[in-house]
XYZ file of C-alpha atoms in Angstrom:
477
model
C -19.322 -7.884 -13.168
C -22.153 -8.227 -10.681
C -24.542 -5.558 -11.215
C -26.184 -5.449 -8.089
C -22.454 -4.612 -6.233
C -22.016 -0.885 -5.715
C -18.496 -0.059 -6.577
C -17.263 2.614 -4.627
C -15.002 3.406 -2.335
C -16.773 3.159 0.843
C -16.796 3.937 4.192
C -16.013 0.934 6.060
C -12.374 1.543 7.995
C -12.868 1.957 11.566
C -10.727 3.286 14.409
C -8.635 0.322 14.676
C -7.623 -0.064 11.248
C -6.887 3.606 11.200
C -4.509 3.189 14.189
C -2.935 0.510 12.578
C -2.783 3.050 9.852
C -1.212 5.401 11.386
C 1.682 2.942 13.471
C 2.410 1.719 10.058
C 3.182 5.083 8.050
C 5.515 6.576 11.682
C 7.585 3.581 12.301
C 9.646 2.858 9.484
C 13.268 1.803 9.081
C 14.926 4.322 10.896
C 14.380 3.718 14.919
C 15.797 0.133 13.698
C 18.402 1.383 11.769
C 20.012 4.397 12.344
C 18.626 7.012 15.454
C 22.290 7.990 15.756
C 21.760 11.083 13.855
C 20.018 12.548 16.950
C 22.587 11.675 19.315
C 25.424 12.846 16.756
C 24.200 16.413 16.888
C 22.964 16.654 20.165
C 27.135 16.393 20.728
C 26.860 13.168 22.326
C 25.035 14.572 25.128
C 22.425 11.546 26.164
C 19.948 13.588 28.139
C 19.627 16.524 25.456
C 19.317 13.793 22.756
C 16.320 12.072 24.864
C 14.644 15.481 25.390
C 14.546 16.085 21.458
C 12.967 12.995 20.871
C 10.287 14.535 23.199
C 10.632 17.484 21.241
C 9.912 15.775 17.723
C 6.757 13.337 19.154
C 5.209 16.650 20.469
C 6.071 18.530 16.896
C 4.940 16.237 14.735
C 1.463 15.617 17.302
C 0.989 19.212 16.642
C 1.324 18.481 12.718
C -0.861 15.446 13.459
C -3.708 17.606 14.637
C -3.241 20.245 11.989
C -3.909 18.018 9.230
C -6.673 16.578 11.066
C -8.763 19.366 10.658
C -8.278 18.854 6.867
C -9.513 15.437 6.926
C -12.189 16.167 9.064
C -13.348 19.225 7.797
C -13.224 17.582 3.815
C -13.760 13.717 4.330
C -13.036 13.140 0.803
C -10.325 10.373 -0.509
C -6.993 12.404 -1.026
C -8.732 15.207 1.464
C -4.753 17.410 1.040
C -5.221 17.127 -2.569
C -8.563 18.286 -2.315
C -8.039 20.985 0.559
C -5.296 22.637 -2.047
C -7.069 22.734 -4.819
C -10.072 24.840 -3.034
C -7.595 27.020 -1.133
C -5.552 27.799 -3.905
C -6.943 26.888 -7.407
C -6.633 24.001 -9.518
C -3.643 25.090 -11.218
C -1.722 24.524 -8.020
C -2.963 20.892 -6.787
C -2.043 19.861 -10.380
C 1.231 20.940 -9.166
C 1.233 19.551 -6.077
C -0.130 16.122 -8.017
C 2.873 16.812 -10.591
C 4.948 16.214 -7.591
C 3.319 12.940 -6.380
C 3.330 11.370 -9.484
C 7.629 11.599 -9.462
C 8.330 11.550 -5.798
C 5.962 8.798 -4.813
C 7.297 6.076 -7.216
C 10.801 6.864 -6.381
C 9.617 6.531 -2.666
C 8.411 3.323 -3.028
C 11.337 1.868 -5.114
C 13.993 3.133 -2.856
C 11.802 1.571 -0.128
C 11.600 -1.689 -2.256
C 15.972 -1.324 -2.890
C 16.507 -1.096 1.199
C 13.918 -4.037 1.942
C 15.705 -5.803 -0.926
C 18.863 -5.233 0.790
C 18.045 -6.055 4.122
C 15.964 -9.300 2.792
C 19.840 -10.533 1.118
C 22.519 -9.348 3.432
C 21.912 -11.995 5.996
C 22.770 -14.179 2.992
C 26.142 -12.469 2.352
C 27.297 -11.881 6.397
C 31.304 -11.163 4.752
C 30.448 -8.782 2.398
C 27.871 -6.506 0.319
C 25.299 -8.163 -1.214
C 24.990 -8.439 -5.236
C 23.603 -5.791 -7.262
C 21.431 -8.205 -9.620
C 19.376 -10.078 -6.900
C 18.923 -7.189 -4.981
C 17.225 -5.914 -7.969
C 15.160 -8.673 -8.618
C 13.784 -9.264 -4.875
C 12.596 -5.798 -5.225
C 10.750 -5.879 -8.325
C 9.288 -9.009 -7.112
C 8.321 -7.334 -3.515
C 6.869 -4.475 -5.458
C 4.444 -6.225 -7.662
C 3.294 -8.750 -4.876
C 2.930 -5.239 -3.135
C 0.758 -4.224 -6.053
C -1.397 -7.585 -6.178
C -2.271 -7.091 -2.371
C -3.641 -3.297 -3.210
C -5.541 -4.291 -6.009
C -7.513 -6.534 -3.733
C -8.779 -3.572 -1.872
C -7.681 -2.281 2.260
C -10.098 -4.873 3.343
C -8.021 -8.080 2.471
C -5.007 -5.400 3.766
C -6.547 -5.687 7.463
C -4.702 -8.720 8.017
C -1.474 -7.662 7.038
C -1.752 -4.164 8.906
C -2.367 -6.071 12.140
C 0.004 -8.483 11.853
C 2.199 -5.821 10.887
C 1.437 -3.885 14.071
C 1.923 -6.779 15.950
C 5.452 -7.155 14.230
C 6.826 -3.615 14.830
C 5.331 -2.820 18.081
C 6.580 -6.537 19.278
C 10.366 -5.731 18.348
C 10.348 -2.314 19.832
C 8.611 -3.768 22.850
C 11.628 -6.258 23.455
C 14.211 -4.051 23.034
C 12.731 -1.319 25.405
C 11.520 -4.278 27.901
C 15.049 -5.542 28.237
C 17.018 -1.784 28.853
C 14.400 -1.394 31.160
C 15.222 -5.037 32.875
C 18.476 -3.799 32.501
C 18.206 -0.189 34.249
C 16.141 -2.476 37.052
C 19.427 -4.794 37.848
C 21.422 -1.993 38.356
C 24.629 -3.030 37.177
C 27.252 0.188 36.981
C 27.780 0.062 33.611
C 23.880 0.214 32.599
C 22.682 2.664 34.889
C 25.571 5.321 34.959
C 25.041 6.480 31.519
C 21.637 7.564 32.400
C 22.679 8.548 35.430
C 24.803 11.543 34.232
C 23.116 11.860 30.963
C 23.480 15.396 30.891
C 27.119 15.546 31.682
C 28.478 15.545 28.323
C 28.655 18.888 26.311
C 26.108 20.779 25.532
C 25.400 21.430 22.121
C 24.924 25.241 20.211
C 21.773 25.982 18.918
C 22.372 25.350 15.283
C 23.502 21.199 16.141
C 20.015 20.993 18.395
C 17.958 22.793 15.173
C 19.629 20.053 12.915
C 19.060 17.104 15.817
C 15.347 18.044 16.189
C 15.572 17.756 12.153
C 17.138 14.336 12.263
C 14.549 13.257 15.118
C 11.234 14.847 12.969
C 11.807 12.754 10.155
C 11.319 9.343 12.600
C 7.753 10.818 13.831
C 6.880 12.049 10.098
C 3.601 10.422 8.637
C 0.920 11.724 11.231
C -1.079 13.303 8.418
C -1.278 9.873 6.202
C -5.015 9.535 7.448
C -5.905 12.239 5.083
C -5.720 9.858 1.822
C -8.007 7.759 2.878
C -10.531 10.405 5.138
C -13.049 9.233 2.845
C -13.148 5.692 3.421
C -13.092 6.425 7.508
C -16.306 5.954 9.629
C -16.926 8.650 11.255
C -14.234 10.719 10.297
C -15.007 13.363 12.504
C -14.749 11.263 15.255
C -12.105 8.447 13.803
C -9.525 10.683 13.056
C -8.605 12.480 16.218
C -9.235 9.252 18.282
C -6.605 7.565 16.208
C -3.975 10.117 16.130
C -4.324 10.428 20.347
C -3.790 6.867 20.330
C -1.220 6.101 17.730
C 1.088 9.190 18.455
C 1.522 8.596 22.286
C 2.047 5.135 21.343
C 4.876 5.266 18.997
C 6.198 8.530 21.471
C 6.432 6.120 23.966
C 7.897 3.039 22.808
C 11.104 5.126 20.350
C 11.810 6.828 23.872
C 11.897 3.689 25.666
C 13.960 2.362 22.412
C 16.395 5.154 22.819
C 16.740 4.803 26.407
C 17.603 0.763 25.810
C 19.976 1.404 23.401
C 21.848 3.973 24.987
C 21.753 2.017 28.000
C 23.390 -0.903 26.152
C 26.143 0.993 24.004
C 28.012 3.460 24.599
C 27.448 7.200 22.490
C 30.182 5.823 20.222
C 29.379 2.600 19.544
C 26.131 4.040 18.548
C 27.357 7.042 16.339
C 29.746 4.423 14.917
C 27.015 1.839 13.844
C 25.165 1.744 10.796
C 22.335 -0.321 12.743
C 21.782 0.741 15.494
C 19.455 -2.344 16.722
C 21.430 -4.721 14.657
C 24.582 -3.601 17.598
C 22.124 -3.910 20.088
C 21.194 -7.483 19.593
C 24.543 -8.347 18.660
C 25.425 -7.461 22.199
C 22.801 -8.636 24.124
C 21.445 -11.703 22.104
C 24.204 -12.659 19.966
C 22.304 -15.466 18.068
C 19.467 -13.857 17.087
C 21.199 -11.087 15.019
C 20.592 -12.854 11.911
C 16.937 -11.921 12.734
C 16.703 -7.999 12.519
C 17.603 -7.728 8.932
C 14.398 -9.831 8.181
C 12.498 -7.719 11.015
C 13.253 -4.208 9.711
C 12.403 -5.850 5.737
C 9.062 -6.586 7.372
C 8.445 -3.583 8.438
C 9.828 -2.001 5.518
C 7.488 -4.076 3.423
C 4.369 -3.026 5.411
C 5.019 0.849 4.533
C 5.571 -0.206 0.705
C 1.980 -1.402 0.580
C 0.422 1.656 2.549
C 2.629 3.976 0.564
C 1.114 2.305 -3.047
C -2.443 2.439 -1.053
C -1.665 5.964 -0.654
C -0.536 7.029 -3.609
C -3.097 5.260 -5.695
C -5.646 7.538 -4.084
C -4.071 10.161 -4.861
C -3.610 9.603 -8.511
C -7.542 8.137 -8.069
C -8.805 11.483 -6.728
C -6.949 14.031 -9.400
C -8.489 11.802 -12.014
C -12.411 12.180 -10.534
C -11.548 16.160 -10.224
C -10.717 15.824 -14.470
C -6.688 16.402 -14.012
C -5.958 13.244 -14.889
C -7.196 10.509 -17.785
C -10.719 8.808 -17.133
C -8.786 5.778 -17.033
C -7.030 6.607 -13.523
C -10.776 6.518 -11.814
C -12.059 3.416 -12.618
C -12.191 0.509 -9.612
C -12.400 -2.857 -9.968
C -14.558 -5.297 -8.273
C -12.748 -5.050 -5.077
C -13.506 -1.494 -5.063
C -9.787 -0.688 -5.713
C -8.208 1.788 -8.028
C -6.101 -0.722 -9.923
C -4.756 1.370 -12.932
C -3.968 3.860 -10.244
C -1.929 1.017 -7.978
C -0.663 -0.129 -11.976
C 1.105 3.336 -12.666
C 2.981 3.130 -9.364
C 3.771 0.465 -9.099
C 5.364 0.052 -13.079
C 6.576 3.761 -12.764
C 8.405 2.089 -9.010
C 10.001 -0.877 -11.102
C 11.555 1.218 -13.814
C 13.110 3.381 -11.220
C 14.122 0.214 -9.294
C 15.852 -0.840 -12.623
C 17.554 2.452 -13.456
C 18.760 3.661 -10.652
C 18.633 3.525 -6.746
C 17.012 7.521 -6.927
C 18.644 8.299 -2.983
C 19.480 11.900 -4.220
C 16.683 12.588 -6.639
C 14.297 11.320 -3.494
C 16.552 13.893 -1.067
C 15.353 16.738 -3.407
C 11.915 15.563 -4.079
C 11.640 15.455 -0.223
C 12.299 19.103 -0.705
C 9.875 19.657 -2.431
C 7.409 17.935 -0.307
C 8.257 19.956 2.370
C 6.577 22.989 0.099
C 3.514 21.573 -0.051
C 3.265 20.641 3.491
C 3.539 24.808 4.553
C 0.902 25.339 1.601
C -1.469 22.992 3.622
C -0.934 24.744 6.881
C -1.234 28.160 5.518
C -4.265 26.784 3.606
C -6.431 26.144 7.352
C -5.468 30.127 8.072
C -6.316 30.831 4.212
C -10.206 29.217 5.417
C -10.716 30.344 8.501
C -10.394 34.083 7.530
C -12.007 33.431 4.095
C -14.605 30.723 5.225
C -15.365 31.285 9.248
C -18.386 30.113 8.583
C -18.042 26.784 7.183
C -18.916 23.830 8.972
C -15.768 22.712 11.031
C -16.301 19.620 13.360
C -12.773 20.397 14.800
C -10.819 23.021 14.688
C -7.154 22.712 15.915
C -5.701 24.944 18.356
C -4.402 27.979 16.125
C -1.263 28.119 17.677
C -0.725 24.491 16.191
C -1.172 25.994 13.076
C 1.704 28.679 13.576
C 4.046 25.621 15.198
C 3.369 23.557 12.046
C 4.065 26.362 9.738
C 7.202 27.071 11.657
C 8.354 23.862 11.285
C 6.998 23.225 7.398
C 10.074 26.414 7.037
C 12.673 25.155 8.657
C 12.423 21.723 6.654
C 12.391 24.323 3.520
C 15.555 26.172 4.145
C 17.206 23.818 6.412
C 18.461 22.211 3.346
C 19.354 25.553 1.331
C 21.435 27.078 4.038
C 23.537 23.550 5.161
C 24.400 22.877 1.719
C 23.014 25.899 -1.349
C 23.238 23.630 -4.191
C 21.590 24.565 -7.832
C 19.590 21.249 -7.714
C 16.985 23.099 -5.524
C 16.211 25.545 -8.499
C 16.379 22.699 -10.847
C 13.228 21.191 -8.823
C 11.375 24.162 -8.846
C 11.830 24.497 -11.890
C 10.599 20.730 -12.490
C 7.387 21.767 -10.470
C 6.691 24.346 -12.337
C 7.037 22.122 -15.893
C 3.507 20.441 -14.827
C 2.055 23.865 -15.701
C 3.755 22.990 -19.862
C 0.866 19.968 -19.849
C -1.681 21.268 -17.254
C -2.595 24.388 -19.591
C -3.267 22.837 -22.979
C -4.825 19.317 -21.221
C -6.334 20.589 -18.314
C -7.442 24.117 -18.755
C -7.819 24.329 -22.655
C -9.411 20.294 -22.495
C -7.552 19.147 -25.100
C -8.619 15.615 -26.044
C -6.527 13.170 -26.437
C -8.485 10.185 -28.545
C -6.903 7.388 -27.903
C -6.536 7.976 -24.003
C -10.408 7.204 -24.389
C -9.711 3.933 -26.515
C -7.558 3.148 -24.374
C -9.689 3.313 -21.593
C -12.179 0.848 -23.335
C -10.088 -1.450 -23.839
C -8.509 -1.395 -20.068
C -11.910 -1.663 -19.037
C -12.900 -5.223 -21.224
C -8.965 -5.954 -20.295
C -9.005 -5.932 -16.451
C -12.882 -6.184 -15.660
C -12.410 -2.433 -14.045
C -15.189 0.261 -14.340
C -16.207 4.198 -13.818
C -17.373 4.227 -9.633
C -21.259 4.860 -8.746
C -21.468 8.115 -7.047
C -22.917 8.372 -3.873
C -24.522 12.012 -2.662
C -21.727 12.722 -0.605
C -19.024 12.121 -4.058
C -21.785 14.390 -5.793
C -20.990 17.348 -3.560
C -17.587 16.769 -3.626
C -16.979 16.989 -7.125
C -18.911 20.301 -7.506
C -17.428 21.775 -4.543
């Protein structure tokens, strides 16, 4: 290994490849797919469902800027992981870490399942496409995934932009032509819009549950906080990109919306299953084939951000001693590659067992706990700490908004449908505490984790980072 080579994660991402960031982690599957669930409970009322997209891109701005000041304020590598832990104690962010370690790798393999599926069907236009290949594509995806993290976000540039290019290129076309459409004028187009809010008006409880269908689109504004510490400038990086990416993406799934609904009819749309799949069938007929491959690219370019992610994570619990020694090493490209190896093997053996929709429902859950933690964390500091150092501070209404919202996603789910599988994950939360007290807080040793560690080290040329001032402070904060 060359000697001279600091290996480090370093600070070397720059506002465009945080942008890029950001686009990536927002626009998923599910403005392709399925944005029906908006309309649905918005009682079929086109100008109320509109508005609550609104709604949603100015919510989840709001969470944007919330977790901003987390990133910016601790410019550290998995900067929530880090912010818990201080707030709270350590106890807790092995908890919330606990959590990442089962809900990220079903994430990513129920990520890997729908690319899979979307990558075959084209293959099989009569019927459902075979279990078996399906299978395979997706533990093939994940591990090329894997490859491409372990070569460091650098050699990732490439594929973010073209990535970018991809998504924002689709959504572009199908917002250009409703909007060509809306220009012609023909009666059909135009008078959907034109008495959008004719339909009925939906009670308070459908528009609650349509502004929860609509969040989940947006969600993924607070991603730049796993990788705060590789940002230049993050004081200065962060906001920039979230003002950028945010209107972005608000605009273009608005003038998505609008397209689609000015194509199809309210049910044609609550009757699809892909929604721009319909779309193209009806206004391009031979290029339907095509949007099965375009939402498994974009489906593939959130699998490798969601590893990226993850893998910092795991790296970061390890340099704060809650995890093996082994989890912290990099390798020459200054990647965490045991980290990206535990995903993405802990992803394939969930691809293999099962497809993990439900367990990943509850797990979301439970997500949804840690995200009010964080926000009542920045309230926790700024009566306990006023005076630390701050380079932005987000409005503190914001704060209030985001917690708001960080409890309705929490009992949202309880009161539609009580089940006892939300006790049984707290109570699988709480189990991290059964190996965080004897290996964590009473240090237990376990020799042959450190063996083990040699011999990953001679095995795949990997090593323990150089610390640089700024990691120094970190760790003893």
């Amino acid at each position: 290994m060359d000697t001279e080579k600091k290996i480090q994660l370093k600070r070397e991402l720059g506002y465009f490849w945080g942008v890029n960031f950001l686009i990536i982690n927002i626009i998923g599957a599910g403005i392709f797919v399925s944005p029906k669930g908006v309309l649905q409970y918005s009682s079929m009322n086109v100008g109320v469902s509109l508005c609550i997209w609104a709604v949603c891109a100015v919510l989840s701005m709001i969470s944007a800027l919330c977790f901003a000041e987390i990133g910016i304020t601790f410019p550290y590598t998995g900067a929530h992981y880090y912010f818990i832990k201080r707030c709270f104690s350590p106890a807790i962010a092995f908890l919330r870490l606990w959590t990442s370690l089962f809900l990220s790798p079903g994430v990513i393999a129920s990520q890997a399942l729908l690319l899979a599926e979307y990558g075959i069907q084209p293959f099989y236009p009569s019927c459902s496409s075979p279990n078996l290949p399906k299978k395979c594509l997706a533990l093939a995806v994940l591990w090329i995934v894997g490859i491409l993290n372990s070569r460091g976000v650098k050699e990732l540039s490439w594929l973010q932009a073209v990535s970018t290019v991809l998504k924002m290129g689709i959504l572009g076309f199908i917002s250009l032509s409703g909007v060509v459409m809306l220009v012609k004028g023909k009666k059909e187009n135009v008078g959907r819009l034109q008495n959008a809010f004719d339909g009925e008006f939906p009670e308070i409880s459908q528009i609650i549950e349509a502004v929860f269908q609509g969040y989940f689109a947006f969600s993924g504004g607070g991603c730049l906080t796993y990788v705060a510490g590789e940002l230049k400038k993050p004081n200065k990086t962060i906001p920039r990109c979230v003002f950028t990416a945010l209107p972005l993406v608000t605009v273009v799934y608005l003038l998505a919306n609008i397209s689609y609904m000015t194509v199809l009819t309210p049910r044609e749309i609550l009757s699809s299953d892909a929604v721009a799949l319909t779309w193209t069938d009806r206004i391009i007929p031979k290029l339907t084939w095509t949007v099965p491959f375009a939402i498994s690219a974009s489906l593939f370019s959130s699998l490798v951000i969601n590893v990226l992610e993850v893998a910092r994570v795991v790296y970061i619990a390890a340099r704060h001693g809650q995890l093996p020694l082994m989890f912290s090493t990099l390798n020459v490209h200054s990647s965490p590659f045991i980290a990206v190896l535990l995903n993405v093997s802990l992803g394939s053996l969930a691809v293999v067992l099962t497809n993990l929709n439900e367990l990943i429902n509850y797990l979301y859950f439970a997500s949804s706990i840690w995200t009010l933690l964080s926000m009542i964390g920045i309230l926790k500091l700024r009566y306990q700490e006023p005076n630390l150092q701050r380079p932005y501070k987000v409005f503190l209404p914001f704060v209030f908004i985001g917690i708001t919202i960080s409890l309705c996603l929490f009992f949202i789910p309880l009161v539609k449908s009580p089940k006892m599988h939300y006790i049984y994950v707290v109570l699988f939360l709480l189990s991290g505490w059964l190996f965080y007290v004897p290996l964590i807080h009473f240090k237990v040793k376990l020799v042959w984790f450190e063996k083990l560690t040699c011999y990953l080290q001679l095995l795949f040329n990997i090593c323990i980072p150089d610390v640089s001032d700024e990691q120094v402070s970190e760790v003893e904060n």
